[in-house]
XYZ file of N, CA and C in Angstrom:
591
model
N 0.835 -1.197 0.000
C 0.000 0.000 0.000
C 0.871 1.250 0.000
N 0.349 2.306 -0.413
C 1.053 3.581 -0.840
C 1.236 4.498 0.628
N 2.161 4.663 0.582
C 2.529 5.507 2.349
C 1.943 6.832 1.848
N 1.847 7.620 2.966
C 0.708 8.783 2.620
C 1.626 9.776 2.498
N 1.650 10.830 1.583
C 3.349 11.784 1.527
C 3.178 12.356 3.013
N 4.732 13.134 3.384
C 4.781 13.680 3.969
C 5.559 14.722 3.522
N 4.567 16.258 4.097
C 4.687 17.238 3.033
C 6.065 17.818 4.158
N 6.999 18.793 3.401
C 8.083 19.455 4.220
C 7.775 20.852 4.357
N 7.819 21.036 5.543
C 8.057 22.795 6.332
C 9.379 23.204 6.066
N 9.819 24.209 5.266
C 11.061 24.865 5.328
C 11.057 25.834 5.386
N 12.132 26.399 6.802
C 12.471 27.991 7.098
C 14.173 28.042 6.586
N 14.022 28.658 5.864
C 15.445 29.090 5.345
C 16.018 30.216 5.794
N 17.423 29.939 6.244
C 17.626 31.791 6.297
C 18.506 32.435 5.191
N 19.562 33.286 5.614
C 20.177 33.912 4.187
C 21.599 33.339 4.592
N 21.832 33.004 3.379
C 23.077 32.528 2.926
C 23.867 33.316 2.619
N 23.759 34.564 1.909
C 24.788 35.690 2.356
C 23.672 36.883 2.684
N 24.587 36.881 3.839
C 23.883 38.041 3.960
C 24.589 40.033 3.195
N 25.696 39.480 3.007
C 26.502 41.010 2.755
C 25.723 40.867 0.829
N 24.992 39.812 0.317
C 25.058 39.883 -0.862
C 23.391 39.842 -1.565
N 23.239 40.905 -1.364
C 21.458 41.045 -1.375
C 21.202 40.279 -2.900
N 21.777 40.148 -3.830
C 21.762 39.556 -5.310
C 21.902 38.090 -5.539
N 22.232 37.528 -4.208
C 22.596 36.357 -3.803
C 21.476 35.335 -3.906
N 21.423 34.055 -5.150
C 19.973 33.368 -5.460
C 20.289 32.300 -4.488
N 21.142 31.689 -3.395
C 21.115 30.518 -3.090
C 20.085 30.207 -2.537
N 19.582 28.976 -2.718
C 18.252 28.806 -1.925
C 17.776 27.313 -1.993
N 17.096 26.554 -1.275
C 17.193 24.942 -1.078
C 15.493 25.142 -2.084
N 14.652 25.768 -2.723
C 13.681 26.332 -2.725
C 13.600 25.137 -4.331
N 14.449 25.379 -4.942
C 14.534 24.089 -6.369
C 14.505 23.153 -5.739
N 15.105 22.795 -4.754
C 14.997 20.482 -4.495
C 13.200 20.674 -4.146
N 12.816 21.959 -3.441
C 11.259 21.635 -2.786
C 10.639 21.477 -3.937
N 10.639 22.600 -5.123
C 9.889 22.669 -6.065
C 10.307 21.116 -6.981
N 11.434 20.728 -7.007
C 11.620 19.356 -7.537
C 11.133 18.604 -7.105
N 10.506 18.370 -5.773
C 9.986 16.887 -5.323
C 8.077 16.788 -5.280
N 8.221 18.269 -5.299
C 6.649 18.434 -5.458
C 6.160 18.150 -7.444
N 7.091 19.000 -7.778
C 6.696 18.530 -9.334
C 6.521 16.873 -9.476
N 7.620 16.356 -9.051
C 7.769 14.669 -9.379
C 6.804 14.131 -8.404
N 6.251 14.731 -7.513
C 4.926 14.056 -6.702
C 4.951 13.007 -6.033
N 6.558 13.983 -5.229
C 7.042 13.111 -4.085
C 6.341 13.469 -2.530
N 6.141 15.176 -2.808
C 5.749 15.272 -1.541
C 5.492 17.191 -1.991
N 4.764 17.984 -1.285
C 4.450 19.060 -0.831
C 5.405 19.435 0.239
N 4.900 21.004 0.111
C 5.844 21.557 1.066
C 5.404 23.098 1.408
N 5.681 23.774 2.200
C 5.847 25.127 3.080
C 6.765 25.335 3.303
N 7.183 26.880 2.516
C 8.547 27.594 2.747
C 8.464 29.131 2.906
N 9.418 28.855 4.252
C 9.168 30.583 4.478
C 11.026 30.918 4.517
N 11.214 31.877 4.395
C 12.772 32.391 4.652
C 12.641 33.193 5.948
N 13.311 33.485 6.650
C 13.747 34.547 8.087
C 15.422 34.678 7.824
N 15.316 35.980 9.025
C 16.682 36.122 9.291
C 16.967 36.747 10.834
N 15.436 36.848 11.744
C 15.959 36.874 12.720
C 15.067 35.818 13.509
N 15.468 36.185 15.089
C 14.513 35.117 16.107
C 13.214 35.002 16.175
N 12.802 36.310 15.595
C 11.411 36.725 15.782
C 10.935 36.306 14.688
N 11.548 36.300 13.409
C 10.524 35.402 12.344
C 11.087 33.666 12.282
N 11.840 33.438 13.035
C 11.839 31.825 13.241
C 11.120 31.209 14.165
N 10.808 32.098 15.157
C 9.678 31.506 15.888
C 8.065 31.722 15.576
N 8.085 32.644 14.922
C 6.534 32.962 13.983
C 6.410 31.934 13.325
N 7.441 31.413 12.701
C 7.045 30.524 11.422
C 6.946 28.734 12.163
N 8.150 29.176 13.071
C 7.673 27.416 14.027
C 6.812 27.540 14.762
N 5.812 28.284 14.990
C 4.734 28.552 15.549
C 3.530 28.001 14.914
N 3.804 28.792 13.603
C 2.596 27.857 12.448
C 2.883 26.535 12.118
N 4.006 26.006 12.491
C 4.642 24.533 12.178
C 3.742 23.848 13.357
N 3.684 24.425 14.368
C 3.249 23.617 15.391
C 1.545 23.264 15.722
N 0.870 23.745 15.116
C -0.610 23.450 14.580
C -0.610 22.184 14.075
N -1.613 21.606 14.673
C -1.683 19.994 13.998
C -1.868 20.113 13.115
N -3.149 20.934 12.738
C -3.398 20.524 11.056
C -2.627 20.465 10.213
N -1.143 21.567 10.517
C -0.104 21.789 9.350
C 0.959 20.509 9.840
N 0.744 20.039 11.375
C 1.984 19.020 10.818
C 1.606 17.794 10.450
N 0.021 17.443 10.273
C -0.414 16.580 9.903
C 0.078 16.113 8.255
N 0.149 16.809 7.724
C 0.530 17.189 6.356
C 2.011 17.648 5.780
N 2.990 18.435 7.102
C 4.014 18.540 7.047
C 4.620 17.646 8.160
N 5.225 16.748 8.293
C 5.364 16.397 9.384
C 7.234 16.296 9.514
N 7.815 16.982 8.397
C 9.062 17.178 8.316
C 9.647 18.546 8.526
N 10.412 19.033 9.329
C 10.591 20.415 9.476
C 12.219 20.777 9.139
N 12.074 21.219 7.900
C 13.526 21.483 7.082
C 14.184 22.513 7.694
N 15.338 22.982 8.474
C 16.214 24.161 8.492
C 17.399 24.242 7.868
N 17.114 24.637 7.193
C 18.176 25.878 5.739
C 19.081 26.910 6.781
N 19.803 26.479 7.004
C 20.809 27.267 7.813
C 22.128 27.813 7.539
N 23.107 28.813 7.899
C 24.335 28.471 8.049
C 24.555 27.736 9.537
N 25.258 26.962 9.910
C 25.344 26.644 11.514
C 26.580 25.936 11.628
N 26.832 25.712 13.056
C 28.444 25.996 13.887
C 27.818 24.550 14.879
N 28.264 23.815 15.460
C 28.139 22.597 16.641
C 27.476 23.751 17.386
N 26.114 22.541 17.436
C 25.035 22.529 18.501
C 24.011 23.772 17.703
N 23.846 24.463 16.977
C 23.106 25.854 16.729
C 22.980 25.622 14.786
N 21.969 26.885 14.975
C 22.047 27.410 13.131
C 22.275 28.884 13.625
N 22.622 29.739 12.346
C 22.979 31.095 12.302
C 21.574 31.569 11.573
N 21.047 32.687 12.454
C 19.943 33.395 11.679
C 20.653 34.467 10.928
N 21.443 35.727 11.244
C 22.156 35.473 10.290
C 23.633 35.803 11.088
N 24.705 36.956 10.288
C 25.608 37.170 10.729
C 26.597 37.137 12.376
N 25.074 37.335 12.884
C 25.455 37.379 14.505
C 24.259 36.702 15.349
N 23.492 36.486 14.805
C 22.694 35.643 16.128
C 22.588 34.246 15.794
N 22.741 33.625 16.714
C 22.601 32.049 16.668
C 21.157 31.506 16.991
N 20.955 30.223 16.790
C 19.654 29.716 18.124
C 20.268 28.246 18.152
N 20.146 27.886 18.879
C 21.138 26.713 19.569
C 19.928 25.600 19.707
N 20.668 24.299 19.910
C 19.105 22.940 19.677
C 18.363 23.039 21.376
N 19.240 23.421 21.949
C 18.391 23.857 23.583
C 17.150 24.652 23.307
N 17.757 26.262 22.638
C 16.568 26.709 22.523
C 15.512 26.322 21.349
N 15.589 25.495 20.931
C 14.789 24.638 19.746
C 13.991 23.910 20.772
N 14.647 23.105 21.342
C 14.170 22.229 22.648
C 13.276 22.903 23.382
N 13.195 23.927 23.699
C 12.537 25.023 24.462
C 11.098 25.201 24.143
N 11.856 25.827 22.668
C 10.737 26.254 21.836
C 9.601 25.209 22.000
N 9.896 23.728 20.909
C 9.288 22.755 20.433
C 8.762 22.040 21.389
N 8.864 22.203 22.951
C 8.986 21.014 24.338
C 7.624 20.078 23.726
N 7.838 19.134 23.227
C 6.649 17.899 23.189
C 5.763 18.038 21.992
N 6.026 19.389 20.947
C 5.311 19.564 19.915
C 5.549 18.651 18.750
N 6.831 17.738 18.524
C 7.277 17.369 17.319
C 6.959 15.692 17.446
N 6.024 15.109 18.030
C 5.870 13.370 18.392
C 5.499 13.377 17.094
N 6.437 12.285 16.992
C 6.372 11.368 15.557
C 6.993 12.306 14.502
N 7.440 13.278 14.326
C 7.960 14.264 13.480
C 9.642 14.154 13.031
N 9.934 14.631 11.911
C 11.330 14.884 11.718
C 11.921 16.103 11.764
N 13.241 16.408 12.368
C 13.472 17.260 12.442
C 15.253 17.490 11.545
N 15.448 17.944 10.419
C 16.075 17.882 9.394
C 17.240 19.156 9.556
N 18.473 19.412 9.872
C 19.440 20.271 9.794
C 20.098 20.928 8.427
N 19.808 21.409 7.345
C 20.231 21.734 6.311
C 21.465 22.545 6.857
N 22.226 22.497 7.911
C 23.080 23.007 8.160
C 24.443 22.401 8.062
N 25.624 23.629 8.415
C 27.142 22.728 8.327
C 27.022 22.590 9.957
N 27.773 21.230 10.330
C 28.338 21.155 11.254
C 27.362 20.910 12.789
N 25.661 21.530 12.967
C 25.019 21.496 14.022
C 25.123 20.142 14.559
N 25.235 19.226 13.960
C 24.695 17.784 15.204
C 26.597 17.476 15.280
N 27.030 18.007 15.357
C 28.616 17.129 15.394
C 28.575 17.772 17.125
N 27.852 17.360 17.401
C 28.139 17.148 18.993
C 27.523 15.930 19.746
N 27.701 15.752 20.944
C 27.746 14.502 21.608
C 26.407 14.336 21.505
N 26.196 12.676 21.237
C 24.963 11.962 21.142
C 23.719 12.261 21.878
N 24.380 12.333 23.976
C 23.359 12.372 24.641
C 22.471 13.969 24.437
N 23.456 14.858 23.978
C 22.892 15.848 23.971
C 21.846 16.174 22.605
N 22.182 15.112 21.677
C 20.880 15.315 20.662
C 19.964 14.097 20.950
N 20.242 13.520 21.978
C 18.909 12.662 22.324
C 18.302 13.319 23.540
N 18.694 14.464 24.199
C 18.226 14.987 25.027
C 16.817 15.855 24.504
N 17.855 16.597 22.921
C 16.945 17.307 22.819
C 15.113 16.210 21.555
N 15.585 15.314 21.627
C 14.629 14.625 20.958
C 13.417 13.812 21.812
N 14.352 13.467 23.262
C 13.230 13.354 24.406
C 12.474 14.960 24.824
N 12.920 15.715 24.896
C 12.426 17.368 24.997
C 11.349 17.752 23.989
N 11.490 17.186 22.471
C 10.622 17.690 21.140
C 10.057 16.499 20.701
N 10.218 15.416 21.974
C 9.316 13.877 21.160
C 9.748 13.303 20.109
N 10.465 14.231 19.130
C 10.319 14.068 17.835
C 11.233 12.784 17.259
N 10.740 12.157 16.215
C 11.344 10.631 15.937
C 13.054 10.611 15.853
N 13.291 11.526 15.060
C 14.518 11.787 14.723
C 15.197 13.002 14.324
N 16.535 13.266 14.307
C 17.075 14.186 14.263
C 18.503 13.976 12.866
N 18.327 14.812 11.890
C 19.135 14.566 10.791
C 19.691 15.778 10.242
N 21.071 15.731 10.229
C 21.712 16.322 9.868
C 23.127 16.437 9.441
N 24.238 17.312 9.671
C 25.233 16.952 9.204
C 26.511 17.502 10.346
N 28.000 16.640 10.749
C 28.528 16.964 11.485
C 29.751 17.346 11.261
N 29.933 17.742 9.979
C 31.165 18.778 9.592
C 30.459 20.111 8.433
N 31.745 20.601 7.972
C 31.350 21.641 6.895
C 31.069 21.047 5.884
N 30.035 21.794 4.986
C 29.771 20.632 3.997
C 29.485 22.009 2.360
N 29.869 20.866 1.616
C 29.840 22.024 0.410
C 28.205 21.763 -0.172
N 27.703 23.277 -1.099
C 26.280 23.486 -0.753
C 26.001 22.404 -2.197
N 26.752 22.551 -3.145
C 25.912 21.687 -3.865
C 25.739 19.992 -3.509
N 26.811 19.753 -2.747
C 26.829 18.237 -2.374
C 25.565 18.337 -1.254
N 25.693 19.047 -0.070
C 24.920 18.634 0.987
C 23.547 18.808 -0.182
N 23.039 19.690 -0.684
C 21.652 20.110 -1.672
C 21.335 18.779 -2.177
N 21.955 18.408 -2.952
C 21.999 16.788 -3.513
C 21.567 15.625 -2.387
N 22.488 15.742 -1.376
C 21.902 14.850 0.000
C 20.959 15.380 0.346
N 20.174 16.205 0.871
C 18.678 16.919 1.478
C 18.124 15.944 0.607
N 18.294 16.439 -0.904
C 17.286 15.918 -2.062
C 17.043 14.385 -1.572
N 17.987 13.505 -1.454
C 17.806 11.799 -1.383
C 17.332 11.613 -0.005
N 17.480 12.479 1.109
C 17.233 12.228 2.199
C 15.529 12.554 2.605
N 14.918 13.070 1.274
C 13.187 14.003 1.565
C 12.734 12.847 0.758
N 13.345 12.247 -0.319
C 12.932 10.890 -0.941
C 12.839 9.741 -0.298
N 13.563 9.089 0.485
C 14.086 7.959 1.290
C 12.695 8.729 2.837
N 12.481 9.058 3.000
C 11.171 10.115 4.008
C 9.895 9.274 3.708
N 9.912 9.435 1.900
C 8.704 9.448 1.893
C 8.668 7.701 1.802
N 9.466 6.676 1.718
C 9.100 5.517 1.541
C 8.672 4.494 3.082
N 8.703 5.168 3.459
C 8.431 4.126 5.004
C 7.750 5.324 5.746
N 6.880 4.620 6.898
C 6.027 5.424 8.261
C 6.566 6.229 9.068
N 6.797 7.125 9.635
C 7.490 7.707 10.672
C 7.369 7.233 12.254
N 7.481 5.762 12.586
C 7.464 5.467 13.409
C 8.933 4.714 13.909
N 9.492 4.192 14.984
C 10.558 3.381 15.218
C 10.787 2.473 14.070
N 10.197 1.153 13.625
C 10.358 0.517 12.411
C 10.772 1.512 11.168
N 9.625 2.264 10.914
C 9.731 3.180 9.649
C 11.117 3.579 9.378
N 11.328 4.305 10.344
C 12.621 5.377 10.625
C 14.159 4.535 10.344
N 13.854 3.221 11.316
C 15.170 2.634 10.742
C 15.121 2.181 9.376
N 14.115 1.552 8.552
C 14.367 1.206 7.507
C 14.521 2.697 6.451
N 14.232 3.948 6.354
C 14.739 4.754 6.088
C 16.183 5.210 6.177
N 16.834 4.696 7.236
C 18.062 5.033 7.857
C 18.323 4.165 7.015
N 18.177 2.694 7.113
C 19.117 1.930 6.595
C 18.964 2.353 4.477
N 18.251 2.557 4.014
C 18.050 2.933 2.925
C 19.020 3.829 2.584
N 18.446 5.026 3.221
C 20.078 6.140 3.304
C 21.261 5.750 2.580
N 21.547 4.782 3.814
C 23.196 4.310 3.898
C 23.485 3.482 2.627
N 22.160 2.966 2.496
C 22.394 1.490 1.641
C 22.069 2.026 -0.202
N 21.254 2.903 -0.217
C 20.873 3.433 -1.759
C 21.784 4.637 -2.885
N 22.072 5.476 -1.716
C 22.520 6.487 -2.240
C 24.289 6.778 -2.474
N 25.254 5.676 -2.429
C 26.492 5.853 -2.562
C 26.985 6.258 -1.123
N 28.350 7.300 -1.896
C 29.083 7.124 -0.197
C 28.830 8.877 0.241
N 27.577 9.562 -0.499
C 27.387 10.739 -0.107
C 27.190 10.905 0.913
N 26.797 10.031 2.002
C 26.684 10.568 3.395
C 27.710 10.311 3.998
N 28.485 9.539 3.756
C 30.088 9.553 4.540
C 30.666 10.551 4.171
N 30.971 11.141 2.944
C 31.040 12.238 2.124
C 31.134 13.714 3.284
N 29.894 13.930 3.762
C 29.285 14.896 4.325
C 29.290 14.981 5.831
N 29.340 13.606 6.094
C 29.394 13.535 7.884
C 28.013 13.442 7.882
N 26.773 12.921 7.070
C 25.689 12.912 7.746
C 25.344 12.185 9.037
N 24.570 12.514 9.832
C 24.009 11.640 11.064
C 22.235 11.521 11.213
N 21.825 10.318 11.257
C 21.006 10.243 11.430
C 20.807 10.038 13.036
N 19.900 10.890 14.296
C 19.951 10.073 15.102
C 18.168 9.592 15.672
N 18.268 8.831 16.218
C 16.787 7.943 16.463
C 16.727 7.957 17.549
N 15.011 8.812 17.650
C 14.719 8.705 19.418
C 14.671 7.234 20.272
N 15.898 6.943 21.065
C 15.144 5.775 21.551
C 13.994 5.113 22.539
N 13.680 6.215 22.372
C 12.238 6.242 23.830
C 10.775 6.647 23.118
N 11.228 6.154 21.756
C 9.682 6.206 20.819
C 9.252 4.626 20.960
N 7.629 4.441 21.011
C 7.482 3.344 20.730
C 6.507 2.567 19.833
């Protein structure tokens, strides 16, 4: 039987900020997976605290995560945080904060360099804190067209299994097992709540 899509929430921020002419944007893989009628999606851009929490605000309405149940961040980011932009950070604590118990059964996706390259317990801390199934992202610097390419296989490999404990690992293992050695490549990490059941 056909798994039901799961549409993606993406808040992007700016990728340069000194370069107002600047097209980078994760905004083609969304429009690519919706054309091929892999999945839907919601995209907003920010660049400070106040429009990242507006927009995870509307993320957090059932109705929208019923339908989105993947929440993309388009970031620049440093271990443990994303950059809103030049100078302010928000760190996975205050994500944790934010999200406390809103994300059960949900994914929560790092389009960033470097945020999960920190210690395990502390991104399973914050996944017992946001419920949420799993936490994916990347734990070094990563170059934009390669990581862009990985997002892309990683919103595909989403949509083939449930978002539950079973689901999630056979997604994981898909990952590893379908797509070449792009996630060694990148330092991706997948990590899995283990206190889902």
């Amino acid at each position: 039987k056909r798994i039901k899509k799961k549409g993606i929430y993406c808040i992007e921020g700016l990728w340069e900020e000194h370069n107002i002419q600047d097209k980078s944007s994760v905004l083609p893989i969304l429009d690519l997976l919706e054309k091929r009628n892999y999945c839907d999606y919601i995209y907003h851009d920010c660049a400070t605290k106040q429009e990242l929490e507006f927009f995870l605000n509307k993320w957090k309405l059932k109705s929208i995560q019923e339908k989105y149940p993947i929440l993309y961040l388009a970031f620049h980011g440093e271990k443990g945080c994303i950059f809103l932009n030049n100078k302010d950070k928000y760190s996975l604590t205050d994500l944790a904060d934010y999200l406390e118990l809103k994300c059960v059964g949900k994914i929560i996706y790092f389009g960033s360099c470097s945020t999960l390259n920190m210690d395990k317990r502390r991104i399973n801390n914050f996944l017992y804190k946001t419920g949420a199934i799993a936490a994916i992202g990347y734990k070094s610097d990563i170059d934009w067209i390669q990581s862009t390419a990985c997002d892309l296989f990683v919103f595909e490999a989403l949509q083939t299994d449930r978002l539950d404990s079973k689901g999630i690992k056979k997604i994981h293992n898909k990952i590893i097992s379908d797509y070449g050695n792009l996630h060694k490549i990148l330092d991706l990490r997948v990590v899995i709540n283990d206190k889902t059941h």
